[in-house]
Amino acid sequence: MSEGAAKKEDKPRKFQAIRGTRDLLPPETALWNRVEQTVHSVFATFGFGEIRPPIFEATELFARAVGGETDIVSKEMYAFEDHERPDLAALRTTIAYRNPDVLNAWSVRLYIEQVNEFVRAFEDAIEKREIPATPDNLRALDDLKNQVPRASMIGTDPASNVHITGGFDPIIAGIRELLRAIQFGDVITLRPEATASVCRAYIEHNMQQLPQPVKLYYIGPMFRRERPQKGRYRQFYQIGAEILGGTDAPAIDAEVIEMVMTFFDKLELQGVQLDINSIGCRDCRPKYVELLRAELLKVKDKLGPDSQRRIETNPLRVLDSKLDSEQTIIAKLPHIADHLCEDCATHYAAVKRQLELRGVLYRENWRLVRGLDYYMRTTFEITAAGLGSQNAVCGGGRYDGLVELLGGPPTKGIGFAIGEDRLILSLQESEKAQSRVTSHQSLLIYIAWMGQNAHATAIRAAKDLRNAGFSVELPPVEQKFGKALGQADKLGARFALILGDNEVAEGLWTLKTLADGSQQKLTEQDLLDFLRKL
Ligand code: ATP
Ligand code: MG
């Protein structure tokens, strides 16, 4: 290796955020905080309380709730086995995957000893509940105990092992298979969405015994292994709300939509467009889906491969297609609105009336479908300006069957999830949001002090100003006034508070307005009064 190459290797690796994740930094995080403060205040006025579910849950929860057919479950989940005994799991890997080619009689004996040792530790760990006592694991333990010969039965001389019919190979193969089937922990997943968690919590904490409906909202990161692009990340943030229990009165659907629209309004989000649809219920939707499938089969060869596949797996998703060549074909397909059962049609009409009563503007979009099985009746999506093709900032709908599907009592449910990253992107596009954030920051006061006496006064002044709610920068070491003022300028401070020997002696402080360079002398009390009036 040349010297140059060696030097290169010594350099520590430069770490970067994982693909699809990013750091949210100031000043942008101030906007995130403003958005989240608005969530707390607006949602509270609609009677919602905050829930903070864990970031990971049993994989099965998402598989069941979101559905195995969806992109999320079939390919986007961050799932892993959660171990309490990584040591045993590692030992299993060593034994189960070791190259078996060169097992002569002696090493078979060692191998079997090792397996026996593993089985004892495995049994012990199951007893101590460090490894889950699933039926599969108990069976594996039983079979291992029965199938693994004792090492003492194996002679060191190959000739003495003729009593082991068929040789060692099938025995070892059997052991390896059993070992590989062991599950050392639960398979868990970083949540790709939070509706499943909220429903799980509703059941787990017997919330059906509370006054119904229960109204909950959450804010937090979600994880999906998607192709990263503008407005699409692998760790992204959602703001969501769910109403569980009580009735499915159309006023509930309308009010939850009204809440999102009020929230967007408060933020002055631009170009907000609400699309709504009804996708029927367990009674009427299957009939529509069959009709759709029949119609799609007639035009199958004019469709792209994705849509062709979806004719079988999920014909509704064809309506989602963005492919140019399919648009005229899709336009001629039957509309679900014409095939709703009487109850669903009545419900949908009432939701629209309820939205009108609330002054919420909507557009009916018969092609709006939610891909998940548990969705029914009301579905909605909201788009906003400045986002390109990833312009959906909110998706939601009714999911009356979900709690029951997760083992709870029959429960009505409706909710939505807002993509916070996209919401922020859209707000950033509009200058209003930007200037509001910077105006917050420009309240900064930079204290330019010189001399030890002045330092003591500056420390006290900083404490008082901060207690009064102002943002203060107090330099840790003495600086010449010129340098201090330059620094204050660079930081975008609005004022410099100048404290030198004169100021301290007179008890009159100099406040410099950096924008115009004007100065005034104030007592400490007058200074506070002056700043408070701004
Ligand atoms: P899309 O069709 O844009 O992929 P989706 O139907 O997968 O959206 P939902 O699961 O309904 O989205 O999530 C609700 C909202 O969360 C979306 O409208 C979007 O704003 C946001 N969202 C979803 N996936 C991502 C992601 N990977 N990155 C950023 N935001 C996302
Ligand atoms: Mg998606």
XYZ file of C-alpha atoms and ligand atoms in Angstrom:
566
model
C 0.000 0.000 0.000
C 1.393 3.412 -0.898
C 1.740 6.062 1.767
C -0.943 8.186 0.156
C -3.465 5.366 0.252
C -2.660 4.670 3.892
C -3.297 8.301 4.759
C -6.623 8.214 2.974
C -7.696 5.193 5.032
C -6.770 6.899 8.296
C -9.221 9.700 7.595
C -12.362 9.092 9.630
C -15.442 8.307 7.574
C -17.708 11.245 6.847
C -21.177 10.355 8.006
C -24.272 11.530 6.239
C -27.930 11.312 7.150
C -29.398 8.027 5.852
C -30.962 8.169 2.378
C -34.474 9.585 2.570
C -33.917 11.197 5.980
C -32.829 14.748 6.700
C -31.985 17.174 9.462
C -34.538 19.855 10.132
C -32.548 22.937 11.016
C -33.114 26.477 12.237
C -34.590 28.761 11.075
C -36.913 26.244 9.345
C -37.650 24.473 12.641
C -39.289 27.685 13.900
C -41.875 27.196 11.164
C -42.348 23.557 12.232
C -42.948 24.753 15.764
C -45.442 27.358 14.653
C -47.339 24.714 12.667
C -47.368 22.343 15.640
C -48.481 25.078 18.062
C -51.343 25.784 15.690
C -52.253 22.081 15.673
C -52.440 22.030 19.473
C -54.565 25.150 19.697
C -56.950 24.483 16.784
C -57.489 20.781 17.495
C -58.138 21.525 21.189
C -60.969 23.865 20.200
C -62.604 20.853 18.511
C -62.267 18.772 21.683
C -59.309 16.620 20.628
C -56.683 15.350 23.072
C -53.139 14.393 22.108
C -51.958 10.783 21.978
C -48.280 9.835 21.679
C -48.097 6.180 20.667
C -44.754 4.387 20.410
C -42.703 4.651 17.239
C -42.636 0.878 16.764
C -45.331 -1.750 17.010
C -45.810 -5.406 16.158
C -45.419 -5.849 12.413
C -48.629 -7.834 12.453
C -50.586 -4.774 13.624
C -49.704 -2.876 10.442
C -50.028 -5.943 8.245
C -53.555 -6.431 9.537
C -54.656 -2.789 9.659
C -53.040 -1.372 6.541
C -53.455 -4.592 4.562
C -51.035 -7.019 2.941
C -51.932 -5.904 -0.586
C -50.752 -2.321 -0.089
C -47.373 -0.947 -1.168
C -46.720 0.037 2.437
C -46.946 -3.483 3.814
C -45.654 -5.362 0.809
C -42.446 -3.385 0.335
C -42.042 -0.205 2.367
C -41.907 -1.261 6.002
C -38.849 -1.032 8.219
C -39.303 -4.321 10.035
C -36.841 -6.156 12.232
C -36.701 -8.866 14.845
C -36.453 -7.471 18.347
C -34.069 -9.579 20.463
C -33.604 -9.819 24.163
C -30.986 -12.526 23.675
C -28.793 -11.431 20.778
C -26.097 -13.769 22.135
C -28.307 -16.811 21.622
C -29.463 -15.570 18.249
C -25.820 -15.230 17.197
C -25.038 -18.727 18.469
C -27.994 -20.068 16.499
C -26.650 -18.410 13.374
C -23.216 -19.931 13.905
C -24.608 -23.412 14.392
C -27.362 -23.327 11.819
C -25.362 -21.823 9.000
C -21.924 -23.310 9.574
C -20.494 -25.002 6.541
C -21.214 -28.714 7.225
C -18.862 -30.129 4.566
C -16.038 -31.253 6.775
C -17.826 -32.864 9.660
C -15.915 -36.014 10.455
C -16.973 -38.122 13.386
C -15.001 -36.140 15.923
C -16.216 -32.718 14.865
C -19.772 -34.073 14.622
C -19.448 -34.925 18.261
C -18.315 -31.382 19.070
C -21.068 -30.018 16.882
C -23.704 -32.061 18.687
C -22.321 -30.937 22.031
C -22.682 -27.358 20.930
C -26.245 -27.928 19.768
C -27.071 -29.566 23.114
C -25.639 -26.593 24.916
C -27.709 -24.271 22.750
C -30.889 -26.254 23.407
C -30.348 -26.022 27.175
C -29.827 -22.247 26.990
C -32.808 -21.890 24.649
C -35.081 -23.775 27.062
C -33.845 -21.645 29.929
C -34.462 -18.424 27.995
C -38.008 -19.490 27.121
C -38.651 -20.241 30.788
C -37.391 -16.803 31.741
C -39.524 -15.252 28.982
C -36.465 -13.763 27.310
C -37.538 -15.541 24.148
C -41.265 -15.647 23.365
C -42.968 -18.976 24.087
C -44.750 -19.017 20.743
C -46.247 -22.327 19.618
C -43.560 -22.473 16.904
C -40.742 -21.962 19.365
C -42.140 -24.553 21.799
C -42.429 -27.041 18.969
C -38.868 -26.318 17.848
C -37.647 -26.834 21.405
C -39.492 -30.125 21.714
C -38.270 -31.428 18.377
C -34.706 -30.383 19.091
C -34.771 -32.193 22.418
C -36.090 -35.303 20.712
C -33.919 -35.229 17.628
C -30.536 -34.202 18.904
C -28.617 -37.288 19.927
C -26.483 -37.040 23.017
C -22.842 -36.494 22.163
C -21.918 -39.515 24.249
C -23.776 -41.690 21.753
C -21.280 -40.700 19.124
C -18.038 -42.585 19.095
C -14.834 -40.947 17.960
C -14.147 -43.784 15.582
C -16.346 -43.557 12.457
C -16.612 -47.340 12.446
C -18.347 -47.259 15.818
C -21.131 -45.112 14.501
C -22.767 -47.592 12.182
C -25.761 -47.710 14.525
C -26.654 -44.194 13.374
C -28.678 -45.197 10.364
C -28.330 -43.060 7.294
C -25.270 -41.296 8.699
C -25.087 -37.854 10.253
C -26.127 -35.780 7.297
C -29.916 -36.061 7.644
C -29.666 -35.558 11.408
C -27.649 -32.424 10.987
C -29.892 -31.160 8.205
C -32.909 -31.690 10.469
C -31.268 -29.828 13.341
C -30.330 -26.939 11.101
C -33.854 -26.629 9.816
C -35.277 -26.562 13.341
C -32.738 -23.980 14.434
C -33.530 -21.688 11.557
C -37.231 -21.721 12.412
C -36.663 -20.264 15.878
C -37.978 -16.762 16.458
C -35.923 -14.892 19.012
C -38.233 -11.968 19.414
C -41.263 -10.277 18.054
C -41.038 -8.926 14.562
C -41.602 -5.220 14.955
C -41.885 -2.332 12.526
C -41.171 1.386 12.601
C -44.663 2.778 12.113
C -45.511 3.699 8.512
C -48.692 5.429 9.734
C -50.408 5.877 13.079
C -54.094 5.031 12.644
C -53.352 1.399 13.493
C -51.539 2.470 16.680
C -54.388 4.736 17.770
C -56.918 1.929 17.256
C -54.649 -0.497 19.116
C -54.436 1.979 21.999
C -58.220 2.505 21.962
C -58.702 -1.233 22.443
C -55.814 -1.721 24.878
C -56.999 1.044 27.227
C -60.699 0.128 27.012
C -61.514 3.546 25.661
C -64.928 2.291 24.583
C -65.856 2.800 28.250
C -65.125 6.536 28.023
C -67.772 8.982 26.811
C -68.002 8.409 23.038
C -66.708 9.397 20.620
C -63.060 9.542 21.661
C -61.188 12.248 19.743
C -57.429 11.901 19.523
C -54.667 13.546 17.512
C -50.953 12.898 17.089
C -47.868 14.503 15.596
C -44.751 12.526 14.797
C -42.423 10.730 12.417
C -43.473 7.872 10.122
C -41.211 5.549 8.149
C -41.646 4.126 4.671
C -38.953 2.773 2.380
C -40.001 4.732 -0.706
C -37.996 6.316 -3.493
C -36.933 9.684 -2.018
C -37.831 12.814 -3.986
C -39.216 16.282 -3.338
C -42.037 15.908 -0.791
C -41.352 12.186 -0.354
C -38.989 10.963 2.340
C -38.296 7.738 4.200
C -38.704 9.460 7.527
C -41.487 11.985 7.266
C -43.898 13.590 9.679
C -47.622 13.322 9.972
C -50.210 15.283 11.884
C -53.278 13.120 12.252
C -56.543 12.851 14.103
C -59.059 10.070 14.694
C -62.606 10.015 16.003
C -63.477 6.612 17.446
C -66.776 5.309 18.801
C -70.196 6.891 18.932
C -72.207 7.376 15.767
C -71.315 7.617 12.113
C -73.532 10.675 11.731
C -72.528 12.648 8.622
C -71.954 15.711 10.831
C -68.926 13.906 12.286
C -67.376 13.460 8.849
C -68.059 17.094 8.032
C -66.706 18.405 11.318
C -63.423 16.517 11.044
C -62.952 17.960 7.545
C -63.934 21.411 8.835
C -61.216 21.087 11.470
C -58.477 20.399 8.897
C -59.686 23.272 6.742
C -59.753 25.624 9.756
C -56.221 24.567 10.593
C -54.997 25.201 7.025
C -56.819 28.523 7.055
C -55.072 29.644 10.260
C -51.735 28.817 8.624
C -52.767 30.691 5.468
C -51.886 27.674 3.363
C -52.242 28.596 -0.303
C -54.128 26.833 -3.086
C -56.054 24.509 -0.776
C -58.337 22.140 -2.694
C -60.569 19.596 -0.957
C -61.690 16.543 -2.931
C -64.308 14.191 -1.523
C -65.894 10.913 -2.526
C -67.815 8.004 -1.085
C -66.483 4.516 -1.697
C -69.501 2.707 -0.300
C -69.600 -0.068 2.251
C -69.185 -3.826 2.563
C -72.565 -4.289 0.868
C -72.339 -2.061 -2.168
C -68.645 -1.713 -2.887
C -67.947 -5.354 -3.833
C -70.699 -5.153 -6.460
C -69.201 -1.972 -7.894
C -65.719 -3.508 -7.847
C -67.014 -6.503 -9.838
C -68.673 -4.192 -12.351
C -65.465 -2.189 -12.613
C -63.433 -5.362 -13.103
C -65.761 -6.507 -15.886
C -65.501 -3.131 -17.634
C -61.723 -3.089 -17.219
C -61.380 -6.576 -18.699
C -63.067 -5.296 -21.864
C -60.298 -2.696 -22.320
C -57.484 -4.712 -20.758
C -55.113 -4.615 -23.736
C -55.266 -0.818 -23.849
C -54.001 -0.545 -20.256
C -50.459 -0.475 -18.944
C -48.957 -3.418 -17.033
C -49.661 -1.923 -13.577
C -53.323 -1.400 -14.296
C -53.578 -4.801 -15.974
C -52.307 -6.408 -12.802
C -54.679 -4.339 -10.667
C -57.707 -5.625 -12.568
C -57.082 -8.793 -10.580
C -55.648 -7.508 -7.299
C -57.464 -4.214 -6.710
C -59.461 -2.681 -9.593
C -60.201 0.494 -7.572
C -56.536 1.405 -7.703
C -56.757 1.675 -11.506
C -58.766 4.861 -10.931
C -55.648 6.257 -9.206
C -53.573 5.923 -12.390
C -51.656 8.982 -13.544
C -50.684 7.387 -16.869
C -51.631 9.740 -19.749
C -52.537 6.925 -22.095
C -55.125 5.547 -19.662
C -57.007 8.755 -18.861
C -59.600 8.654 -21.660
C -60.313 4.995 -20.912
C -60.729 5.639 -17.192
C -63.022 8.596 -17.851
C -65.567 6.192 -19.406
C -65.639 3.761 -16.458
C -68.729 3.558 -14.226
C -68.844 5.952 -11.259
C -69.261 4.514 -7.779
C -71.720 7.290 -6.880
C -74.235 5.613 -9.224
C -73.821 2.273 -7.470
C -73.972 3.144 -3.777
C -76.569 1.339 -1.660
C -79.384 3.486 -0.304
C -77.758 3.973 3.125
C -74.421 4.993 1.633
C -76.041 7.352 -0.869
C -78.035 9.013 1.923
C -74.919 9.288 4.075
C -72.882 10.826 1.254
C -75.578 13.367 0.405
C -75.806 14.343 4.075
C -72.032 14.760 4.386
C -72.118 17.190 1.466
C -74.991 19.122 3.030
C -73.142 19.249 6.347
C -70.040 20.606 4.627
C -72.134 23.307 2.982
C -73.636 24.273 6.358
C -70.081 24.768 7.597
C -69.061 26.835 4.592
C -66.472 24.229 3.543
C -65.842 24.290 -0.214
C -65.330 20.878 -1.797
C -65.022 19.218 -5.178
C -66.474 15.786 -5.809
C -63.885 13.454 -7.289
C -65.297 10.079 -8.231
C -61.783 8.738 -8.874
C -60.631 9.364 -5.323
C -60.248 5.949 -3.702
C -58.302 4.901 -0.666
C -56.483 1.662 -1.402
C -57.017 0.095 2.004
C -59.667 -2.497 2.702
C -60.887 -0.923 5.900
C -61.885 2.386 4.359
C -65.564 2.918 3.623
C -67.977 5.683 2.690
C -66.430 9.163 3.104
C -62.937 9.604 1.691
C -61.148 12.888 1.148
C -57.877 14.332 0.029
C -56.536 17.878 0.221
C -53.946 19.340 -2.119
C -52.014 22.589 -1.801
C -49.904 24.906 -3.934
C -46.205 24.737 -4.691
C -45.641 20.988 -4.377
C -45.337 19.683 -7.936
C -46.604 16.153 -8.391
C -46.444 15.331 -4.649
C -49.213 17.805 -3.926
C -51.425 15.835 -1.523
C -51.045 17.321 1.952
C -53.819 15.378 3.629
C -55.646 12.099 3.168
C -58.486 10.791 5.246
C -61.646 8.796 5.463
C -64.047 6.644 7.382
C -62.936 3.219 8.596
C -65.775 1.734 10.628
C -64.468 -1.839 10.494
C -60.905 -1.291 11.645
C -61.166 -1.520 15.441
C -63.112 -4.762 15.094
C -60.526 -6.102 12.650
C -57.916 -5.515 15.363
C -59.852 -7.504 17.944
C -61.933 -4.718 19.499
C -65.694 -4.179 19.633
C -67.546 -2.897 16.534
C -66.582 0.787 16.491
C -67.191 3.694 14.129
C -64.070 5.522 13.058
C -62.940 8.376 10.871
C -59.662 10.237 10.609
C -57.039 11.894 8.486
C -53.298 12.308 8.211
C -51.583 15.495 7.088
C -48.090 15.265 5.592
C -46.276 17.852 7.701
C -43.182 17.974 5.456
C -45.316 18.854 2.435
C -47.374 21.321 4.445
C -44.171 23.111 5.471
C -42.844 23.036 1.892
C -46.010 24.657 0.664
C -45.923 27.308 3.422
C -42.314 28.087 2.572
C -43.390 28.778 -0.976
C -45.594 31.573 0.270
C -43.556 34.491 1.559
C -45.938 35.276 4.388
C -44.847 32.325 6.457
C -41.204 33.149 5.917
C -41.406 36.756 6.999
C -43.353 35.805 10.104
C -40.571 33.487 11.183
C -37.826 36.027 10.622
C -39.763 38.762 12.381
C -39.861 36.535 15.452
C -36.135 36.125 15.298
C -35.357 39.805 14.828
C -36.395 40.530 18.387
C -32.858 39.480 19.237
C -30.880 41.835 21.470
C -27.123 41.657 21.322
C -25.346 42.842 24.480
C -22.057 44.544 23.664
C -20.187 44.814 26.950
C -16.659 45.891 27.854
C -14.936 45.652 31.231
C -15.464 43.370 34.208
C -18.012 45.678 35.893
C -19.990 45.840 32.727
C -19.863 42.039 32.361
C -21.619 41.620 35.723
C -24.275 44.149 34.692
C -24.608 42.486 31.287
C -25.225 39.097 32.910
C -27.970 40.593 35.069
C -29.461 42.480 32.112
C -29.507 39.281 30.019
C -31.306 37.430 32.806
C -33.957 40.148 33.176
C -34.515 40.533 29.441
C -34.810 36.773 28.930
C -37.235 36.533 31.833
C -39.276 39.199 30.083
C -39.327 36.909 27.011
C -36.757 38.586 24.766
C -34.146 36.657 22.869
C -30.715 37.805 24.027
C -27.199 37.099 22.815
C -24.568 37.624 25.523
C -20.994 37.222 24.195
C -18.926 35.033 26.541
C -15.699 37.029 26.133
C -14.982 40.727 25.943
C -14.967 42.272 22.477
C -14.144 45.722 21.121
C -17.430 47.580 20.512
C -16.805 47.704 16.760
C -16.417 43.920 16.553
C -19.412 43.367 18.823
C -21.646 45.540 16.662
C -20.467 43.728 13.552
C -21.340 40.404 15.185
C -24.764 41.739 16.205
C -25.373 42.705 12.588
C -24.342 39.293 11.268
C -26.724 37.565 13.655
C -29.535 39.768 12.421
C -30.084 41.343 15.848
C -32.524 44.210 15.953
C -30.850 46.022 18.833
C -27.463 46.240 20.483
C -27.426 47.017 24.169
C -24.155 48.811 24.849
C -22.735 48.428 28.346
C -19.359 50.018 29.163
C -17.927 51.671 32.263
C -19.865 54.911 31.593
C -23.213 53.172 31.275
C -22.674 51.186 34.462
C -21.562 54.268 36.408
C -24.478 56.452 35.190
C -27.123 53.702 35.391
C -28.157 54.706 31.862
C -27.846 52.063 29.198
C -27.301 52.705 25.513
C -29.692 50.978 23.125
C -28.696 51.054 19.474
C -31.251 50.264 16.772
C -29.184 48.439 14.201
C -31.399 49.137 11.198
C -30.863 52.927 11.309
C -27.943 53.282 13.737
C -29.928 55.535 16.086
C -29.077 55.434 19.809
C -30.903 56.261 22.981
C -29.969 56.240 26.668
C -32.433 54.503 28.979
C -32.675 53.324 32.564
C -33.128 49.582 32.957
C -36.850 50.032 33.658
C -37.359 52.364 30.688
C -35.536 49.900 28.477
C -37.895 47.085 29.429
C -40.906 49.342 28.924
C -39.604 50.452 25.534
C -38.987 46.897 24.320
C -42.314 45.634 25.614
C -44.142 48.308 23.598
C -42.716 47.014 20.301
P -49.048 9.530 -1.747
O -50.089 9.119 -2.715
O -48.572 10.935 -1.933
O -47.931 8.547 -1.615
P -50.332 8.266 0.463
O -51.675 7.919 0.000
O -49.280 7.227 0.534
O -49.789 9.546 -0.333
P -51.180 8.578 3.184
O -50.712 7.260 3.614
O -52.618 8.827 3.028
O -50.426 9.004 1.857
O -50.556 9.699 4.137
C -51.155 10.996 4.300
C -50.223 12.087 3.866
O -48.906 11.851 4.338
C -50.055 12.235 2.373
O -51.105 12.973 1.820
C -48.742 12.973 2.283
O -48.933 14.357 2.494
C -47.967 12.421 3.440
N -46.985 11.410 3.013
C -47.201 10.107 2.692
N -46.048 9.487 2.372
C -45.068 10.430 2.486
C -43.643 10.422 2.302
N -42.993 9.311 1.946
N -42.959 11.576 2.506
C -43.605 12.716 2.872
N -44.927 12.777 3.079
C -45.663 11.656 2.890
Mg -47.718 6.618 -0.691
